[in-house]
Amino acid sequence: MESKTVDIKAGGGYTVHIGSGILDACGEAVASVIKPCRAAVVTDSNVEGLYLERTMESLRGAGFDPISFVFPAGEGSKNMRVLSEILESFADNELTRSDVAIALGGGVTGDITGFAAGVYMRGIKYVQIPTTLLAAVDSSVGGKTAVDLAAGKNLAGVFLQPSAVICDTGTLSTLAPEVFADGAAESIKYGVLTDEDIFKIFECGDVRSSITDVIYRCVTIKGRLVEEDEHDNGARRLLNLGHTIGHAIENLSEYTFPHGHAVAVGMVMIARAGELMGITEAGTSERLARVLSKNGLPTSTGYSAEELYTAALSDKKRSGDSITLVMPEKIGSCRLMTVSLPEFSDIVELAVNG
Ligand SMILES: NC(=O)c1ccc[n+]([C@@H]2O[C@H](COP(=O)([O-])OP(=O)(O)OC[C@H]3O[C@@H](n4cnc5c(N)ncnc54)[C@H](O)[C@@H]3O)[C@@H](O)[C@H]2O)c1
Ligand SMILES: [Zn+2]
C-alpha cells in the first residue's frame, strides 16, 4: 500500500496520508500519533455499510477499543440536535479526555464530528477519514468544524485541527457521480488559484487514475494557506474563489443546488466579470466553463443579477459595507479584491449580463 503524505503545521501539526487501500491500515496511522484508547467512530447511514467495519477492524488490530455512532446521511443532519446526540453517545460510552473521535465520511461527518470533539469535555483529539472527494481536498484539512443553524449554514462551530487525516482514494469509487463532481469543482478551484497542472488533469487527463496526485496537490495548497492564516482572516480567503456567488445560488435554491455545482457557476461568473473589467486574461471563463462541463458541472443558472446580489449580501459572514472577492487573473493565479457594495452590484451585473 503506497501512500503520499502532506505535513500540515497548524494546531499540534499533523500528517495527511493519501493512498489507495490505506483504510485497512488506519489503526496503525492513528496509533502513530495517539496511543491506543477508546475511539468513537462517527459516520453516516450511507458510509456505515460501506466502510465502518473495515475501519473498526483496523482500529481493533492496532489496539484501540472502537465504538460507533451512525446518523442519517445528508446535510439535514448537520445540526445541534445530532451534535447533542453524538455528545451524549460519547458520554454514554465513557469517553475521557484522553480518548479520540474519528470522522469517517464526507464533509458533513467531518464538520459535525470535529465540532463534537472540540466541545466534548472542553476538547478531545479527532482524526479525519474523508470518503468524498470534497472532504479529501477541502473539509478534512484546515480545522474548520460546524453545524448549521436555522438562520444559516455553518453558523456554529469551533476551529480545531485534526491529529491526522487518512484519505483512502479507493473509497471514492463508490461515490455517486454528482457527489464526485462536487469535489471536482473544488479541485478545479485549486487549479485556478495556483496550480495549472491540476486544471490540466481535469481538462485533458484521466482524473480517476490521477486522483492521488490531484488530492496531494490540493491538500498541499490548502495546507500552505491554512499555515499562513489558520483563522481565515487573510490569505486563506483565496479558497473562497467562486463562493460569493456560489453561496448566493445555494441560498436562492434553498440548498437544492449542491455546493460544488454552485461554486462551479460562481467561478465562471466571476471570471467573466473579471475579463470584462480587464483583470482576468481573455478566454479564461470559456476555458473554465469547458472544463467544468466536461466534469459534469453546470456553468450557468437562471437567477438574475438582482437576485444574486441580494442573496450574496444576506451572507452572514459578510463584514460591513464592503465585500472581499477572489478574482482570477488567469488559470493558476488569483488575487483578493475588496470592493464597495455598489461596485459589487456592478460586478454581479457584468457576471450575469456581460
Ligand atoms: N470544514 C470545512 O472546511 C468545509 C469545507 C467545505 C465544505 N464543508 C462542508 O462539507 C459538507 C459537504 O461535504 P460532502 O459533499 O462530502 O457531503 P456529505 O458528507 O453529505 O457526503 C455527500 C454524500 O455522499 C455520501 N458518501 C460519502 N462518502 C461516500 C462514499 N465513499 N461512497 C458512497 N457514498 C458516500 C454521503 O452519505 C452523502 O450522502 C457541507 O456541509 C459543507 O458545509 C466544510
Ligand atoms: Zn467550497
mmCIF file of C-alpha atoms and ligand atoms in Angstrom:
data_model
loop_
_atom_site.group_PDB
_atom_site.id
_atom_site.type_symbol
_atom_site.label_atom_id
_atom_site.label_comp_id
_atom_site.label_asym_id
_atom_site.label_seq_id
_atom_site.Cartn_x
_atom_site.Cartn_y
_atom_site.Cartn_z
ATOM 1 C CA MET A 1 0.000 0.000 0.000
ATOM 2 C CA GLU A 2 1.715 3.123 -1.200
ATOM 3 C CA SER A 3 0.714 6.466 0.172
ATOM 4 C CA LYS A 4 1.720 10.081 -0.214
ATOM 5 C CA THR A 5 1.836 12.356 2.786
ATOM 6 C CA VAL A 6 1.483 16.074 3.402
ATOM 7 C CA ASP A 7 2.540 17.567 6.748
ATOM 8 C CA ILE A 8 0.441 20.485 7.957
ATOM 9 C CA LYS A 9 1.974 22.843 10.515
ATOM 10 C CA ALA A 10 -1.226 24.033 12.171
ATOM 11 C CA GLY A 11 -2.701 23.067 15.541
ATOM 12 C CA GLY A 12 -0.371 20.457 17.006
ATOM 13 C CA GLY A 13 0.865 19.634 13.473
ATOM 14 C CA TYR A 14 -0.495 16.636 11.574
ATOM 15 C CA THR A 15 0.016 14.403 8.589
ATOM 16 C CA VAL A 16 -2.417 13.832 5.733
ATOM 17 C CA HIS A 17 -1.994 10.286 4.339
ATOM 18 C CA ILE A 18 -3.312 9.756 0.797
ATOM 19 C CA GLY A 19 -3.373 6.383 -0.954
ATOM 20 C CA SER A 20 -5.459 3.533 -2.275
ATOM 21 C CA GLY A 21 -6.420 0.870 0.276
ATOM 22 C CA ILE A 22 -4.993 2.677 3.309
ATOM 23 C CA LEU A 23 -8.295 2.444 5.225
ATOM 24 C CA ASP A 24 -7.226 -1.064 6.249
ATOM 25 C CA ALA A 25 -4.165 0.433 7.924
ATOM 26 C CA CYS A 26 -5.973 3.385 9.531
ATOM 27 C CA GLY A 27 -5.470 1.882 13.015
ATOM 28 C CA GLU A 28 -1.693 1.966 12.625
ATOM 29 C CA ALA A 29 -1.791 5.521 11.276
ATOM 30 C CA VAL A 30 -3.881 6.671 14.263
ATOM 31 C CA ALA A 31 -1.633 4.714 16.668
ATOM 32 C CA SER A 32 1.397 6.585 15.333
ATOM 33 C CA VAL A 33 0.012 9.811 16.831
ATOM 34 C CA ILE A 34 -2.395 8.709 19.610
ATOM 35 C CA LYS A 35 -1.699 5.853 21.960
ATOM 36 C CA PRO A 36 -4.360 3.119 21.930
ATOM 37 C CA CYS A 37 -7.522 4.245 23.739
ATOM 38 C CA ARG A 38 -11.271 4.247 23.163
ATOM 39 C CA ALA A 39 -12.047 5.519 19.653
ATOM 40 C CA ALA A 40 -15.528 6.861 18.835
ATOM 41 C CA VAL A 41 -16.093 6.442 15.109
ATOM 42 C CA VAL A 42 -18.825 8.750 13.811
ATOM 43 C CA THR A 43 -20.245 8.035 10.361
ATOM 44 C CA ASP A 44 -23.433 8.430 8.319
ATOM 45 C CA SER A 45 -26.002 5.846 7.246
ATOM 46 C CA ASN A 46 -24.554 5.525 3.694
ATOM 47 C CA VAL A 47 -20.927 5.161 4.676
ATOM 48 C CA GLU A 48 -21.742 2.775 7.554
ATOM 49 C CA GLY A 49 -22.472 -0.206 5.292
ATOM 50 C CA LEU A 50 -19.512 0.528 3.015
ATOM 51 C CA TYR A 51 -16.562 1.313 5.283
ATOM 52 C CA LEU A 52 -17.407 1.178 9.007
ATOM 53 C CA GLU A 53 -16.472 -2.440 9.655
ATOM 54 C CA ARG A 54 -13.097 -2.133 7.896
ATOM 55 C CA THR A 55 -12.341 0.930 9.994
ATOM 56 C CA MET A 56 -13.348 -0.735 13.286
ATOM 57 C CA GLU A 57 -11.353 -3.852 12.380
ATOM 58 C CA SER A 58 -8.180 -1.891 11.660
ATOM 59 C CA LEU A 59 -8.576 0.140 14.857
ATOM 60 C CA ARG A 60 -9.040 -3.042 16.909
ATOM 61 C CA GLY A 61 -5.967 -4.556 15.250
ATOM 62 C CA ALA A 62 -3.900 -1.567 16.350
ATOM 63 C CA GLY A 63 -5.046 -1.920 19.974
ATOM 64 C CA PHE A 64 -7.901 0.642 20.046
ATOM 65 C CA ASP A 65 -11.282 -0.016 21.626
ATOM 66 C CA PRO A 66 -13.651 1.355 18.966
ATOM 67 C CA ILE A 67 -17.326 2.244 19.374
ATOM 68 C CA SER A 68 -19.512 3.763 16.659
ATOM 69 C CA PHE A 69 -22.262 6.337 16.212
ATOM 70 C CA VAL A 70 -24.270 6.462 12.968
ATOM 71 C CA PHE A 71 -26.522 9.377 11.928
ATOM 72 C CA PRO A 72 -28.848 9.702 8.886
ATOM 73 C CA ALA A 73 -26.839 10.784 5.809
ATOM 74 C CA GLY A 74 -27.243 14.300 4.472
ATOM 75 C CA GLU A 75 -26.794 17.982 5.266
ATOM 76 C CA GLY A 76 -30.120 17.840 7.172
ATOM 77 C CA SER A 77 -28.248 16.053 9.987
ATOM 78 C CA LYS A 78 -25.595 18.765 10.411
ATOM 79 C CA ASN A 79 -27.452 20.421 13.276
ATOM 80 C CA MET A 80 -27.415 20.964 17.049
ATOM 81 C CA ARG A 81 -29.745 18.013 17.689
ATOM 82 C CA VAL A 82 -27.440 15.449 16.049
ATOM 83 C CA LEU A 83 -24.436 17.175 17.643
ATOM 84 C CA SER A 84 -26.082 16.698 21.025
ATOM 85 C CA GLU A 85 -26.794 13.015 20.268
ATOM 86 C CA ILE A 86 -23.134 12.488 19.357
ATOM 87 C CA LEU A 87 -22.018 14.124 22.623
ATOM 88 C CA GLU A 88 -24.466 12.007 24.662
ATOM 89 C CA SER A 89 -23.159 8.898 22.923
ATOM 90 C CA PHE A 90 -19.555 9.882 23.792
ATOM 91 C CA ALA A 91 -20.644 10.280 27.413
ATOM 92 C CA ASP A 92 -22.670 7.013 27.472
ATOM 93 C CA ASN A 93 -19.584 5.218 26.188
ATOM 94 C CA GLU A 94 -17.497 6.890 28.883
ATOM 95 C CA LEU A 95 -15.082 8.628 26.551
ATOM 96 C CA THR A 96 -12.461 10.500 28.548
ATOM 97 C CA ARG A 97 -10.260 13.436 27.658
ATOM 98 C CA SER A 98 -7.532 11.078 26.507
ATOM 99 C CA ASP A 99 -9.797 9.281 24.004
ATOM 100 C CA VAL A 100 -10.282 10.106 20.331
ATOM 101 C CA ALA A 101 -13.163 10.806 17.923
ATOM 102 C CA ILE A 102 -12.890 9.613 14.343
ATOM 103 C CA ALA A 103 -14.886 11.157 11.485
ATOM 104 C CA LEU A 104 -15.498 8.555 8.767
ATOM 105 C CA GLY A 105 -17.339 10.109 5.831
ATOM 106 C CA GLY A 106 -17.881 13.264 3.805
ATOM 107 C CA GLY A 107 -17.826 16.901 4.832
ATOM 108 C CA VAL A 108 -20.998 16.638 6.895
ATOM 109 C CA THR A 109 -19.481 13.893 9.064
ATOM 110 C CA GLY A 110 -16.158 15.710 9.325
ATOM 111 C CA ASP A 111 -17.712 19.024 10.299
ATOM 112 C CA ILE A 112 -20.058 17.682 12.992
ATOM 113 C CA THR A 113 -17.556 15.195 14.447
ATOM 114 C CA GLY A 114 -14.861 17.875 14.622
ATOM 115 C CA PHE A 115 -17.269 20.174 16.442
ATOM 116 C CA ALA A 116 -18.237 17.386 18.873
ATOM 117 C CA ALA A 117 -14.536 16.700 19.534
ATOM 118 C CA GLY A 118 -13.936 20.415 20.092
ATOM 119 C CA VAL A 119 -16.538 20.765 22.816
ATOM 120 C CA TYR A 120 -16.720 17.313 24.455
ATOM 121 C CA MET A 121 -15.056 17.709 27.866
ATOM 122 C CA ARG A 122 -13.663 21.023 26.541
ATOM 123 C CA GLY A 123 -11.897 19.287 23.711
ATOM 124 C CA ILE A 124 -10.601 15.854 22.758
ATOM 125 C CA LYS A 125 -8.489 14.800 19.772
ATOM 126 C CA TYR A 126 -10.020 13.777 16.473
ATOM 127 C CA VAL A 127 -8.984 12.172 13.214
ATOM 128 C CA GLN A 128 -10.496 12.710 9.781
ATOM 129 C CA ILE A 129 -11.087 9.800 7.400
ATOM 130 C CA PRO A 130 -12.600 11.593 4.377
ATOM 131 C CA THR A 131 -14.613 9.441 1.947
ATOM 132 C CA THR A 132 -15.808 12.088 -0.534
ATOM 133 C CA LEU A 133 -13.561 13.994 -2.934
ATOM 134 C CA LEU A 134 -14.799 17.257 -1.425
ATOM 135 C CA ALA A 135 -13.834 16.126 2.077
ATOM 136 C CA ALA A 136 -10.465 14.860 0.790
ATOM 137 C CA VAL A 137 -9.429 18.083 -0.954
ATOM 138 C CA ASP A 138 -11.152 20.568 1.304
ATOM 139 C CA SER A 139 -13.094 19.960 4.511
ATOM 140 C CA SER A 140 -10.853 17.350 6.195
ATOM 141 C CA VAL A 141 -7.890 19.749 6.285
ATOM 142 C CA GLY A 142 -7.812 23.123 7.994
ATOM 143 C CA GLY A 143 -9.694 22.620 11.253
ATOM 144 C CA LYS A 144 -12.971 24.362 10.485
ATOM 145 C CA THR A 145 -15.830 22.494 12.139
ATOM 146 C CA ALA A 146 -19.505 23.423 12.131
ATOM 147 C CA VAL A 147 -23.195 22.710 12.293
ATOM 148 C CA ASP A 148 -25.963 24.657 10.567
ATOM 149 C CA LEU A 149 -28.419 26.821 12.499
ATOM 150 C CA ALA A 150 -31.962 27.693 11.411
ATOM 151 C CA ALA A 151 -30.585 31.126 10.460
ATOM 152 C CA GLY A 152 -27.971 29.774 8.090
ATOM 153 C CA LYS A 153 -25.285 27.269 7.191
ATOM 154 C CA ASN A 154 -22.153 26.697 9.305
ATOM 155 C CA LEU A 155 -23.104 29.383 11.847
ATOM 156 C CA ALA A 156 -21.897 27.461 14.914
ATOM 157 C CA GLY A 157 -18.548 25.747 15.204
ATOM 158 C CA VAL A 158 -15.000 25.856 16.517
ATOM 159 C CA PHE A 159 -11.547 25.860 14.975
ATOM 160 C CA LEU A 160 -9.895 22.555 15.849
ATOM 161 C CA GLN A 161 -7.201 20.934 13.747
ATOM 162 C CA PRO A 162 -7.316 17.117 13.489
ATOM 163 C CA SER A 163 -4.492 14.896 14.747
ATOM 164 C CA ALA A 164 -4.294 13.019 11.435
ATOM 165 C CA VAL A 165 -6.118 12.749 8.116
ATOM 166 C CA ILE A 166 -6.339 9.379 6.388
ATOM 167 C CA CYS A 167 -7.629 9.527 2.849
ATOM 168 C CA ASP A 168 -8.178 6.172 1.143
ATOM 169 C CA THR A 169 -8.724 7.060 -2.526
ATOM 170 C CA GLY A 170 -10.330 3.636 -3.029
ATOM 171 C CA THR A 171 -13.386 4.849 -1.101
ATOM 172 C CA LEU A 172 -14.097 7.411 -3.842
ATOM 173 C CA SER A 173 -15.041 4.615 -6.248
ATOM 174 C CA THR A 174 -18.467 4.216 -4.609
ATOM 175 C CA LEU A 175 -19.430 7.905 -4.839
ATOM 176 C CA ALA A 176 -22.466 8.929 -6.876
ATOM 177 C CA PRO A 177 -21.255 10.839 -9.983
ATOM 178 C CA GLU A 178 -22.774 14.146 -8.844
ATOM 179 C CA VAL A 179 -21.067 13.855 -5.436
ATOM 180 C CA PHE A 180 -17.735 13.174 -7.167
ATOM 181 C CA ALA A 181 -18.417 16.203 -9.411
ATOM 182 C CA ASP A 182 -18.840 18.431 -6.328
ATOM 183 C CA GLY A 183 -15.309 17.543 -5.267
ATOM 184 C CA ALA A 184 -14.082 18.016 -8.843
ATOM 185 C CA ALA A 185 -15.348 21.625 -8.727
ATOM 186 C CA GLU A 186 -13.342 22.323 -5.556
ATOM 187 C CA SER A 187 -10.266 20.600 -7.063
ATOM 188 C CA ILE A 188 -10.533 22.656 -10.271
ATOM 189 C CA LYS A 189 -10.754 25.692 -7.976
ATOM 190 C CA TYR A 190 -7.230 24.947 -6.667
ATOM 191 C CA GLY A 191 -6.109 24.707 -10.297
ATOM 192 C CA VAL A 192 -7.450 28.183 -10.992
ATOM 193 C CA LEU A 193 -5.948 29.518 -7.760
ATOM 194 C CA THR A 194 -2.346 28.422 -8.118
ATOM 195 C CA ASP A 195 -1.732 25.189 -9.991
ATOM 196 C CA GLU A 196 -2.438 24.968 -13.697
ATOM 197 C CA ASP A 197 -1.302 21.309 -13.679
ATOM 198 C CA ILE A 198 -4.337 20.332 -11.552
ATOM 199 C CA PHE A 199 -6.511 22.208 -14.011
ATOM 200 C CA LYS A 200 -4.944 20.337 -16.933
ATOM 201 C CA ILE A 201 -5.677 16.948 -15.339
ATOM 202 C CA PHE A 202 -9.386 17.855 -15.363
ATOM 203 C CA GLU A 203 -9.047 19.424 -18.812
ATOM 204 C CA CYS A 204 -7.421 16.575 -20.690
ATOM 205 C CA GLY A 205 -6.113 13.931 -18.297
ATOM 206 C CA ASP A 206 -7.509 10.773 -16.716
ATOM 207 C CA VAL A 207 -8.888 12.155 -13.456
ATOM 208 C CA ARG A 208 -9.613 8.802 -11.790
ATOM 209 C CA SER A 209 -6.128 7.413 -12.355
ATOM 210 C CA SER A 210 -4.503 10.696 -11.248
ATOM 211 C CA ILE A 211 -6.688 11.114 -8.172
ATOM 212 C CA THR A 212 -3.930 10.548 -5.578
ATOM 213 C CA ASP A 213 -1.840 13.236 -7.259
ATOM 214 C CA VAL A 214 -4.839 15.599 -7.509
ATOM 215 C CA ILE A 215 -5.632 15.236 -3.796
ATOM 216 C CA TYR A 216 -1.950 15.564 -2.858
ATOM 217 C CA ARG A 217 -1.637 18.814 -4.817
ATOM 218 C CA CYS A 218 -4.922 20.271 -3.492
ATOM 219 C CA VAL A 219 -4.113 19.392 0.132
ATOM 220 C CA THR A 220 -0.625 20.884 -0.255
ATOM 221 C CA ILE A 221 -2.117 24.179 -1.460
ATOM 222 C CA LYS A 222 -4.787 24.238 1.238
ATOM 223 C CA GLY A 223 -2.215 23.307 3.875
ATOM 224 C CA ARG A 224 0.078 26.205 2.959
ATOM 225 C CA LEU A 225 -2.828 28.688 3.079
ATOM 226 C CA VAL A 226 -4.018 27.312 6.441
ATOM 227 C CA GLU A 227 -0.489 27.506 7.868
ATOM 228 C CA GLU A 228 -0.271 31.131 6.799
ATOM 229 C CA ASP A 229 -3.730 32.076 8.051
ATOM 230 C CA GLU A 230 -5.195 29.468 10.410
ATOM 231 C CA HIS A 231 -8.206 31.558 11.408
ATOM 232 C CA ASP A 232 -9.261 32.756 7.970
ATOM 233 C CA ASN A 233 -8.649 36.495 8.110
ATOM 234 C CA GLY A 234 -6.134 36.783 5.261
ATOM 235 C CA ALA A 235 -4.673 34.574 2.512
ATOM 236 C CA ARG A 236 -6.943 31.636 3.370
ATOM 237 C CA ARG A 237 -9.811 33.666 1.936
ATOM 238 C CA LEU A 238 -8.451 32.828 -1.534
ATOM 239 C CA LEU A 239 -10.172 29.466 -1.007
ATOM 240 C CA ASN A 240 -13.448 31.348 -1.442
ATOM 241 C CA LEU A 241 -12.960 31.604 -5.210
ATOM 242 C CA GLY A 242 -16.415 31.184 -6.773
ATOM 243 C CA HIS A 243 -18.019 31.040 -3.320
ATOM 244 C CA THR A 244 -19.596 34.519 -3.013
ATOM 245 C CA ILE A 245 -21.877 33.963 -5.997
ATOM 246 C CA GLY A 246 -21.892 30.216 -5.264
ATOM 247 C CA HIS A 247 -23.338 30.761 -1.781
ATOM 248 C CA ALA A 248 -25.963 33.090 -3.273
ATOM 249 C CA ILE A 249 -27.017 30.337 -5.704
ATOM 250 C CA GLU A 250 -27.190 27.741 -2.911
ATOM 251 C CA ASN A 251 -29.256 30.129 -0.840
ATOM 252 C CA LEU A 252 -31.685 31.034 -3.661
ATOM 253 C CA SER A 253 -32.180 27.339 -4.469
ATOM 254 C CA GLU A 254 -32.867 26.641 -0.776
ATOM 255 C CA TYR A 255 -29.849 24.347 -0.818
ATOM 256 C CA THR A 256 -31.193 22.038 -3.528
ATOM 257 C CA PHE A 257 -28.258 23.155 -5.729
ATOM 258 C CA PRO A 258 -25.219 21.199 -4.437
ATOM 259 C CA HIS A 259 -22.295 23.229 -3.088
ATOM 260 C CA GLY A 260 -19.668 22.232 -5.674
ATOM 261 C CA HIS A 261 -22.142 22.794 -8.506
ATOM 262 C CA ALA A 262 -22.854 26.301 -7.174
ATOM 263 C CA VAL A 263 -19.128 27.052 -6.833
ATOM 264 C CA ALA A 264 -18.624 25.934 -10.445
ATOM 265 C CA VAL A 265 -21.145 28.509 -11.676
ATOM 266 C CA GLY A 266 -19.700 31.129 -9.303
ATOM 267 C CA MET A 267 -16.187 30.644 -10.711
ATOM 268 C CA VAL A 268 -17.328 31.034 -14.320
ATOM 269 C CA MET A 269 -19.332 34.151 -13.465
ATOM 270 C CA ILE A 270 -16.572 35.921 -11.558
ATOM 271 C CA ALA A 271 -14.079 35.084 -14.326
ATOM 272 C CA ARG A 272 -16.451 36.557 -16.908
ATOM 273 C CA ALA A 273 -16.819 39.771 -14.883
ATOM 274 C CA GLY A 274 -13.026 39.850 -14.388
ATOM 275 C CA GLU A 275 -12.458 39.603 -18.138
ATOM 276 C CA LEU A 276 -14.861 42.476 -18.806
ATOM 277 C CA MET A 277 -13.067 44.537 -16.137
ATOM 278 C CA GLY A 278 -9.679 43.835 -17.724
ATOM 279 C CA ILE A 279 -8.382 41.898 -14.666
ATOM 280 C CA THR A 280 -8.765 38.362 -15.972
ATOM 281 C CA GLU A 281 -6.945 37.083 -19.057
ATOM 282 C CA ALA A 282 -9.299 36.908 -22.059
ATOM 283 C CA GLY A 283 -10.693 33.425 -22.703
ATOM 284 C CA THR A 284 -10.360 32.272 -19.062
ATOM 285 C CA SER A 285 -14.101 31.980 -18.366
ATOM 286 C CA GLU A 286 -14.650 29.992 -21.543
ATOM 287 C CA ARG A 287 -11.796 27.596 -20.784
ATOM 288 C CA LEU A 288 -13.082 27.197 -17.236
ATOM 289 C CA ALA A 289 -16.646 26.551 -18.433
ATOM 290 C CA ARG A 290 -15.407 23.839 -20.824
ATOM 291 C CA VAL A 291 -13.505 22.011 -18.066
ATOM 292 C CA LEU A 292 -16.405 22.204 -15.634
ATOM 293 C CA SER A 293 -18.925 20.871 -18.203
ATOM 294 C CA LYS A 294 -16.550 18.046 -19.090
ATOM 295 C CA ASN A 295 -16.557 17.075 -15.411
ATOM 296 C CA GLY A 296 -20.337 17.006 -15.046
ATOM 297 C CA LEU A 297 -20.773 20.513 -13.630
ATOM 298 C CA PRO A 298 -23.085 23.377 -14.584
ATOM 299 C CA THR A 299 -21.758 26.745 -15.761
ATOM 300 C CA SER A 300 -24.841 28.955 -15.536
ATOM 301 C CA THR A 301 -28.158 29.346 -13.702
ATOM 302 C CA GLY A 302 -31.362 31.217 -14.432
ATOM 303 C CA TYR A 303 -31.022 33.618 -11.467
ATOM 304 C CA SER A 304 -30.971 37.342 -12.266
ATOM 305 C CA ALA A 305 -28.174 39.732 -11.235
ATOM 306 C CA GLU A 306 -30.584 41.378 -8.794
ATOM 307 C CA GLU A 307 -31.475 38.056 -7.119
ATOM 308 C CA LEU A 308 -27.819 37.012 -6.854
ATOM 309 C CA TYR A 309 -26.708 40.384 -5.468
ATOM 310 C CA THR A 310 -29.433 40.408 -2.807
ATOM 311 C CA ALA A 311 -28.751 36.803 -1.801
ATOM 312 C CA ALA A 312 -24.975 37.418 -1.657
ATOM 313 C CA LEU A 313 -25.496 40.381 0.667
ATOM 314 C CA SER A 314 -27.517 38.320 3.110
ATOM 315 C CA ASP A 315 -24.454 36.109 3.650
ATOM 316 C CA LYS A 316 -23.948 36.171 7.410
ATOM 317 C CA LYS A 317 -20.165 36.111 7.005
ATOM 318 C CA ARG A 318 -20.050 39.391 5.078
ATOM 319 C CA SER A 319 -18.405 42.219 7.020
ATOM 320 C CA GLY A 320 -19.678 45.808 6.921
ATOM 321 C CA ASP A 321 -20.038 47.847 3.764
ATOM 322 C CA SER A 322 -17.510 46.029 1.643
ATOM 323 C CA ILE A 323 -17.065 42.558 0.288
ATOM 324 C CA THR A 324 -13.820 40.712 -0.487
ATOM 325 C CA LEU A 325 -13.909 38.811 -3.763
ATOM 326 C CA VAL A 326 -11.414 36.379 -5.225
ATOM 327 C CA MET A 327 -10.613 37.464 -8.774
ATOM 328 C CA PRO A 328 -8.888 35.158 -11.230
ATOM 329 C CA GLU A 329 -6.048 36.788 -13.158
ATOM 330 C CA LYS A 330 -5.548 33.682 -15.302
ATOM 331 C CA ILE A 331 -5.682 29.906 -14.767
ATOM 332 C CA GLY A 332 -3.169 29.379 -11.940
ATOM 333 C CA SER A 333 -3.291 32.867 -10.433
ATOM 334 C CA CYS A 334 -5.903 34.795 -8.429
ATOM 335 C CA ARG A 335 -5.997 37.827 -6.157
ATOM 336 C CA LEU A 336 -8.179 39.137 -3.331
ATOM 337 C CA MET A 337 -10.110 42.289 -4.162
ATOM 338 C CA THR A 338 -12.153 44.285 -1.643
ATOM 339 C CA VAL A 339 -14.964 46.269 -3.257
ATOM 340 C CA SER A 340 -17.781 48.523 -2.040
ATOM 341 C CA LEU A 341 -21.358 47.242 -2.288
ATOM 342 C CA PRO A 342 -22.222 49.419 -5.344
ATOM 343 C CA GLU A 343 -19.059 48.107 -7.051
ATOM 344 C CA PHE A 344 -20.082 44.558 -6.159
ATOM 345 C CA SER A 345 -23.512 45.163 -7.662
ATOM 346 C CA ASP A 346 -21.846 46.276 -10.949
ATOM 347 C CA ILE A 347 -19.627 43.173 -10.903
ATOM 348 C CA VAL A 348 -22.620 40.842 -10.495
ATOM 349 C CA GLU A 349 -24.357 42.682 -13.327
ATOM 350 C CA LEU A 350 -21.292 42.132 -15.559
ATOM 351 C CA ALA A 351 -21.092 38.489 -14.487
ATOM 352 C CA VAL A 352 -24.706 37.815 -15.456
ATOM 353 C CA ASN A 353 -25.399 40.155 -18.360
ATOM 354 C CA GLY A 354 -21.933 40.915 -19.740
HETATM 355 N N1 LIG B 1 -14.860 22.379 7.188
HETATM 356 C C1 LIG B 1 -14.578 22.853 6.000
HETATM 357 O O1 LIG B 1 -13.537 23.492 5.790
HETATM 358 C C2 LIG B 1 -15.523 22.601 4.886
HETATM 359 C C3 LIG B 1 -15.124 22.893 3.572
HETATM 360 C C4 LIG B 1 -16.001 22.586 2.535
HETATM 361 C C5 LIG B 1 -17.235 22.003 2.810
HETATM 362 N N2 LIG B 1 -17.598 21.738 4.098
HETATM 363 C C6 LIG B 1 -18.882 21.104 4.419
HETATM 364 O O2 LIG B 1 -18.883 19.823 3.811
HETATM 365 C C7 LIG B 1 -20.225 19.427 3.590
HETATM 366 C C8 LIG B 1 -20.332 18.815 2.215
HETATM 367 O O3 LIG B 1 -19.483 17.693 2.159
HETATM 368 P P1 LIG B 1 -19.816 16.436 1.240
HETATM 369 O O4 LIG B 1 -20.144 16.898 -0.134
HETATM 370 O O5 LIG B 1 -18.726 15.463 1.444
HETATM 371 O O6 LIG B 1 -21.210 15.946 1.852
HETATM 372 P P2 LIG B 1 -21.685 14.638 2.632
HETATM 373 O O7 LIG B 1 -20.831 14.371 3.789
HETATM 374 O O8 LIG B 1 -23.137 14.800 2.878
HETATM 375 O O9 LIG B 1 -21.472 13.486 1.555
HETATM 376 C C9 LIG B 1 -22.226 13.506 0.352
HETATM 377 C C10 LIG B 1 -22.984 12.186 0.176
HETATM 378 O O10 LIG B 1 -22.066 11.147 -0.168
HETATM 379 C C11 LIG B 1 -22.256 10.016 0.698
HETATM 380 N N3 LIG B 1 -20.967 9.363 0.799
HETATM 381 C C12 LIG B 1 -19.879 9.785 1.499
HETATM 382 N N4 LIG B 1 -18.823 9.008 1.214
HETATM 383 C C13 LIG B 1 -19.249 8.071 0.339
HETATM 384 C C14 LIG B 1 -18.604 7.010 -0.352
HETATM 385 N N5 LIG B 1 -17.283 6.808 -0.238
HETATM 386 N N6 LIG B 1 -19.334 6.236 -1.176
HETATM 387 C C15 LIG B 1 -20.666 6.483 -1.362
HETATM 388 N N7 LIG B 1 -21.325 7.498 -0.764
HETATM 389 C C16 LIG B 1 -20.617 8.288 0.079
HETATM 390 C C17 LIG B 1 -22.800 10.604 1.952
HETATM 391 O O11 LIG B 1 -23.501 9.657 2.701
HETATM 392 C C18 LIG B 1 -23.719 11.710 1.421
HETATM 393 O O12 LIG B 1 -24.947 11.167 1.030
HETATM 394 C C19 LIG B 1 -21.086 20.670 3.770
HETATM 395 O O13 LIG B 1 -21.781 20.576 4.990
HETATM 396 C C20 LIG B 1 -20.076 21.803 3.821
HETATM 397 O O14 LIG B 1 -20.507 22.884 4.615
HETATM 398 C C21 LIG B 1 -16.751 22.021 5.119
HETATM 399 ZN ZN ZN B 2 -16.494 25.115 -1.064
#
